[in-house]
Amino acid sequence: MPLEIASFNINGIRARLPRLLEWLDDTRPDIACLQEIKIADEAFPHAPFEERGYNVAVNGQKGFNGVAILSRLPLEDVSRGLPDGEADVEGLGDEGQSRFISAVISTDRGALRVCNLYAPNGNPAPGPKFDYKLRWLERLRRHATALLGREETALYCGDWNVIPQPEDAKHPDEWLGDALFRPESRAAFHRILHLGYTDALRARTDSPDLYTFWDYKGGAWRRNDGIRIDHFLLTPQCADRLIDCRIEKEQRAKEKPSDHVPIRVILDLAPPGNA
DNA sequence: ATGTCAGCCGGAGGCTGA
């Protein structure tokens, strides 16, 4: 049975709850990684997800940021924040900002480690926010280096706030000075990718015009003026199991949408006894 | 069109972040 893992920057769980529940009911992902939940742990609305059969792990923050994992299968080894010396400031991890949560999902065909991230936006650039973005991506690179060494079926997904290549934007020229497309940001992303990860979408297609974000401003959606900034990066052991990767563009046309749409991978994990 | 949202504080609407 294939395993479906979706990543969705929902831009506020209070504002997006009806849309989110409709999406879960319509598309029934096995695992949903959420970013920008913008709510404290203690205020997270567990009930509607538990009613739908999801286990919930949250790394929340009041007002900003915040990530969560929903899983129909058991969640084990949940970890909040990048586990390095800079975590756990103000008890939130990640220097006081809740941007990372990981868990192991156990299935009858083996385990999958899911790392759900919300990278800093980094604007305006240059400046302290841009410096923080680059520092955070460097910490993520160290994490990704260690994870590769474990040779696990594992993935990173989420809002990376990086446009990897010009073909990942409708109008790349308009993003040249932006923290999402500056050479330093793209290099930081590619340093992680080139450790040995697979960009799941690009493993399936080299088509341009595949976007995950359209700004609310200026009729960006109407003009299809989008960018691709939500990504799945798979370890080699995970990439071997990739069936498909799809951007759920149709979600952007719904009532009161997020400015991001979900991206989903479908994996076929090894059968029992198959190493 | 300083053009859109979400959430904060605080009890309106200005501010921040994106």
PDB file of N, CA and C (backbone and C1' of nucleotides) in Angstrom, chain A residues 11-12 14-16 121 129 216-217 256, chain B residues 3-9 16-18:
ATOM      1  N   ASN A  11      -0.431  28.975   6.630  1.00  0.00           N
ATOM      2  CA  ASN A  11      -0.538  30.395   6.960  1.00  0.00           C
ATOM      3  C   ASN A  11      -1.621  30.662   8.009  1.00  0.00           C
ATOM      4  N   GLY A  12      -1.486  29.999   9.150  1.00  0.00           N
ATOM      5  CA  GLY A  12      -2.385  30.260  10.283  1.00  0.00           C
ATOM      6  C   GLY A  12      -3.461  29.196  10.429  1.00  0.00           C
ATOM      7  N   ARG A  14      -5.790  28.915  12.697  1.00  0.00           N
ATOM      8  CA  ARG A  14      -7.130  29.427  13.054  1.00  0.00           C
ATOM      9  C   ARG A  14      -7.889  29.838  11.791  1.00  0.00           C
ATOM     10  N   ALA A  15      -7.204  30.603  10.948  1.00  0.00           N
ATOM     11  CA  ALA A  15      -7.846  31.104   9.732  1.00  0.00           C
ATOM     12  C   ALA A  15      -8.088  29.981   8.718  1.00  0.00           C
ATOM     13  N   ARG A  16      -7.255  28.923   8.780  1.00  0.00           N
ATOM     14  CA  ARG A  16      -7.288  27.918   7.707  1.00  0.00           C
ATOM     15  C   ARG A  16      -7.993  26.635   8.107  1.00  0.00           C
ATOM     16  N   ASN A 121      12.323  33.294   6.208  1.00  0.00           N
ATOM     17  CA  ASN A 121      12.114  34.021   4.950  1.00  0.00           C
ATOM     18  C   ASN A 121      13.386  34.803   4.567  1.00  0.00           C
ATOM     19  N   LYS A 129      18.024  39.588   9.304  1.00  0.00           N
ATOM     20  CA  LYS A 129      17.109  38.479   9.015  1.00  0.00           C
ATOM     21  C   LYS A 129      17.692  37.557   7.950  1.00  0.00           C
ATOM     22  N   TYR A 216      -0.536  36.829  -2.149  1.00  0.00           N
ATOM     23  CA  TYR A 216      -1.892  37.396  -2.124  1.00  0.00           C
ATOM     24  C   TYR A 216      -1.940  38.715  -2.884  1.00  0.00           C
ATOM     25  N   LYS A 217      -0.804  39.408  -2.922  1.00  0.00           N
ATOM     26  CA  LYS A 217      -0.762  40.757  -3.495  1.00  0.00           C
ATOM     27  C   LYS A 217      -0.763  40.731  -5.023  1.00  0.00           C
ATOM     28  N   LYS A 256     -10.925  31.416   0.508  1.00  0.00           N
ATOM     29  CA  LYS A 256     -10.033  31.713   1.646  1.00  0.00           C
ATOM     30  C   LYS A 256      -8.837  30.753   1.714  1.00  0.00           C
TER      31      LYS A 256
ATOM     32  P    DG B   3      -1.356  48.654   0.016  1.00  0.00           P
ATOM     33  O5'  DG B   3      -2.034  48.714  -1.421  1.00  0.00           O
ATOM     34  C5'  DG B   3      -3.441  48.845  -1.534  1.00  0.00           C
ATOM     35  C4'  DG B   3      -3.962  47.926  -2.610  1.00  0.00           C
ATOM     36  C3'  DG B   3      -3.717  46.441  -2.332  1.00  0.00           C
ATOM     37  O3'  DG B   3      -4.812  45.696  -2.841  1.00  0.00           O
ATOM     38  C1'  DG B   3      -2.576  47.040  -4.296  1.00  0.00           C
ATOM     39  P    DT B   4      -5.583  44.770  -1.761  1.00  0.00           P
ATOM     40  O5'  DT B   4      -4.539  43.608  -1.415  1.00  0.00           O
ATOM     41  C5'  DT B   4      -4.365  42.563  -2.320  1.00  0.00           C
ATOM     42  C4'  DT B   4      -4.209  41.281  -1.526  1.00  0.00           C
ATOM     43  C3'  DT B   4      -5.263  41.073  -0.430  1.00  0.00           C
ATOM     44  O3'  DT B   4      -5.556  39.711  -0.454  1.00  0.00           O
ATOM     45  C1'  DT B   4      -3.124  41.067   0.536  1.00  0.00           C
ATOM     46  P    DC B   5      -6.878  39.120   0.139  1.00  0.00           P
ATOM     47  O5'  DC B   5      -6.341  38.060   1.185  1.00  0.00           O
ATOM     48  C5'  DC B   5      -6.313  38.406   2.505  1.00  0.00           C
ATOM     49  C4'  DC B   5      -5.214  37.677   3.181  1.00  0.00           C
ATOM     50  C3'  DC B   5      -5.593  37.342   4.609  1.00  0.00           C
ATOM     51  O3'  DC B   5      -5.551  35.948   4.730  1.00  0.00           O
ATOM     52  C1'  DC B   5      -3.456  38.418   4.480  1.00  0.00           C
ATOM     53  P    DA B   6      -6.413  35.343   5.977  1.00  0.00           P
ATOM     54  O5'  DA B   6      -5.345  35.394   7.147  1.00  0.00           O
ATOM     55  C5'  DA B   6      -4.201  34.580   7.082  1.00  0.00           C
ATOM     56  C4'  DA B   6      -3.428  34.747   8.368  1.00  0.00           C
ATOM     57  C3'  DA B   6      -4.313  34.739   9.613  1.00  0.00           C
ATOM     58  O3'  DA B   6      -3.753  33.805  10.510  1.00  0.00           O
ATOM     59  C1'  DA B   6      -2.960  36.691   9.563  1.00  0.00           C
ATOM     60  P    DG B   7      -4.506  33.463  11.845  1.00  0.00           P
ATOM     61  O5'  DG B   7      -3.741  34.363  12.918  1.00  0.00           O
ATOM     62  C5'  DG B   7      -2.351  34.175  13.122  1.00  0.00           C
ATOM     63  C4'  DG B   7      -1.857  35.262  14.045  1.00  0.00           C
ATOM     64  C3'  DG B   7      -2.750  35.488  15.272  1.00  0.00           C
ATOM     65  O3'  DG B   7      -1.949  35.532  16.431  1.00  0.00           O
ATOM     66  C1'  DG B   7      -2.335  37.509  14.179  1.00  0.00           C
ATOM     67  P    DC B   8      -2.538  35.564  17.891  1.00  0.00           P
ATOM     68  O5'  DC B   8      -1.806  36.829  18.519  1.00  0.00           O
ATOM     69  C5'  DC B   8      -0.380  36.932  18.419  1.00  0.00           C
ATOM     70  C4'  DC B   8       0.010  38.371  18.651  1.00  0.00           C
ATOM     71  C3'  DC B   8      -0.699  38.986  19.856  1.00  0.00           C
ATOM     72  O3'  DC B   8       0.176  39.042  20.968  1.00  0.00           O
ATOM     73  C1'  DC B   8      -0.753  40.453  17.948  1.00  0.00           C
ATOM     74  P    DC B   9      -0.480  39.212  22.420  1.00  0.00           P
ATOM     75  O5'  DC B   9      -0.818  40.762  22.443  1.00  0.00           O
ATOM     76  C5'  DC B   9       0.228  41.729  22.537  1.00  0.00           C
ATOM     77  C4'  DC B   9      -0.386  43.109  22.445  1.00  0.00           C
ATOM     78  C3'  DC B   9      -1.327  43.436  23.616  1.00  0.00           C
ATOM     79  O3'  DC B   9      -1.100  44.777  24.002  1.00  0.00           O
ATOM     80  C1'  DC B   9      -2.463  43.700  21.582  1.00  0.00           C
ATOM     81  P    DT B  16       6.286  47.904  13.527  1.00  0.00           P
ATOM     82  O5'  DT B  16       6.159  46.330  13.371  1.00  0.00           O
ATOM     83  C5'  DT B  16       6.210  45.478  14.516  1.00  0.00           C
ATOM     84  C4'  DT B  16       6.045  44.045  14.061  1.00  0.00           C
ATOM     85  C3'  DT B  16       7.052  43.614  12.993  1.00  0.00           C
ATOM     86  O3'  DT B  16       7.722  42.465  13.460  1.00  0.00           O
ATOM     87  C1'  DT B  16       4.832  43.073  12.333  1.00  0.00           C
ATOM     88  P    DG B  17       8.995  41.920  12.664  1.00  0.00           P
ATOM     89  O5'  DG B  17       8.357  40.804  11.742  1.00  0.00           O
ATOM     90  C5'  DG B  17       7.746  39.665  12.333  1.00  0.00           C
ATOM     91  C4'  DG B  17       7.109  38.849  11.252  1.00  0.00           C
ATOM     92  C3'  DG B  17       8.026  38.604  10.050  1.00  0.00           C
ATOM     93  O3'  DG B  17       8.151  37.208   9.877  1.00  0.00           O
ATOM     94  C1'  DG B  17       5.875  39.345   9.351  1.00  0.00           C
ATOM     95  P    DA B  18       9.134  36.575   8.829  1.00  0.00           P
ATOM     96  O5'  DA B  18       8.168  36.333   7.588  1.00  0.00           O
ATOM     97  C5'  DA B  18       7.006  35.520   7.756  1.00  0.00           C
ATOM     98  C4'  DA B  18       6.134  35.673   6.547  1.00  0.00           C
ATOM     99  C3'  DA B  18       6.829  35.471   5.197  1.00  0.00           C
ATOM    100  O3'  DA B  18       6.186  34.429   4.492  1.00  0.00           O
ATOM    101  C1'  DA B  18       5.389  37.310   5.136  1.00  0.00           C
TER     102       DA B  18
END
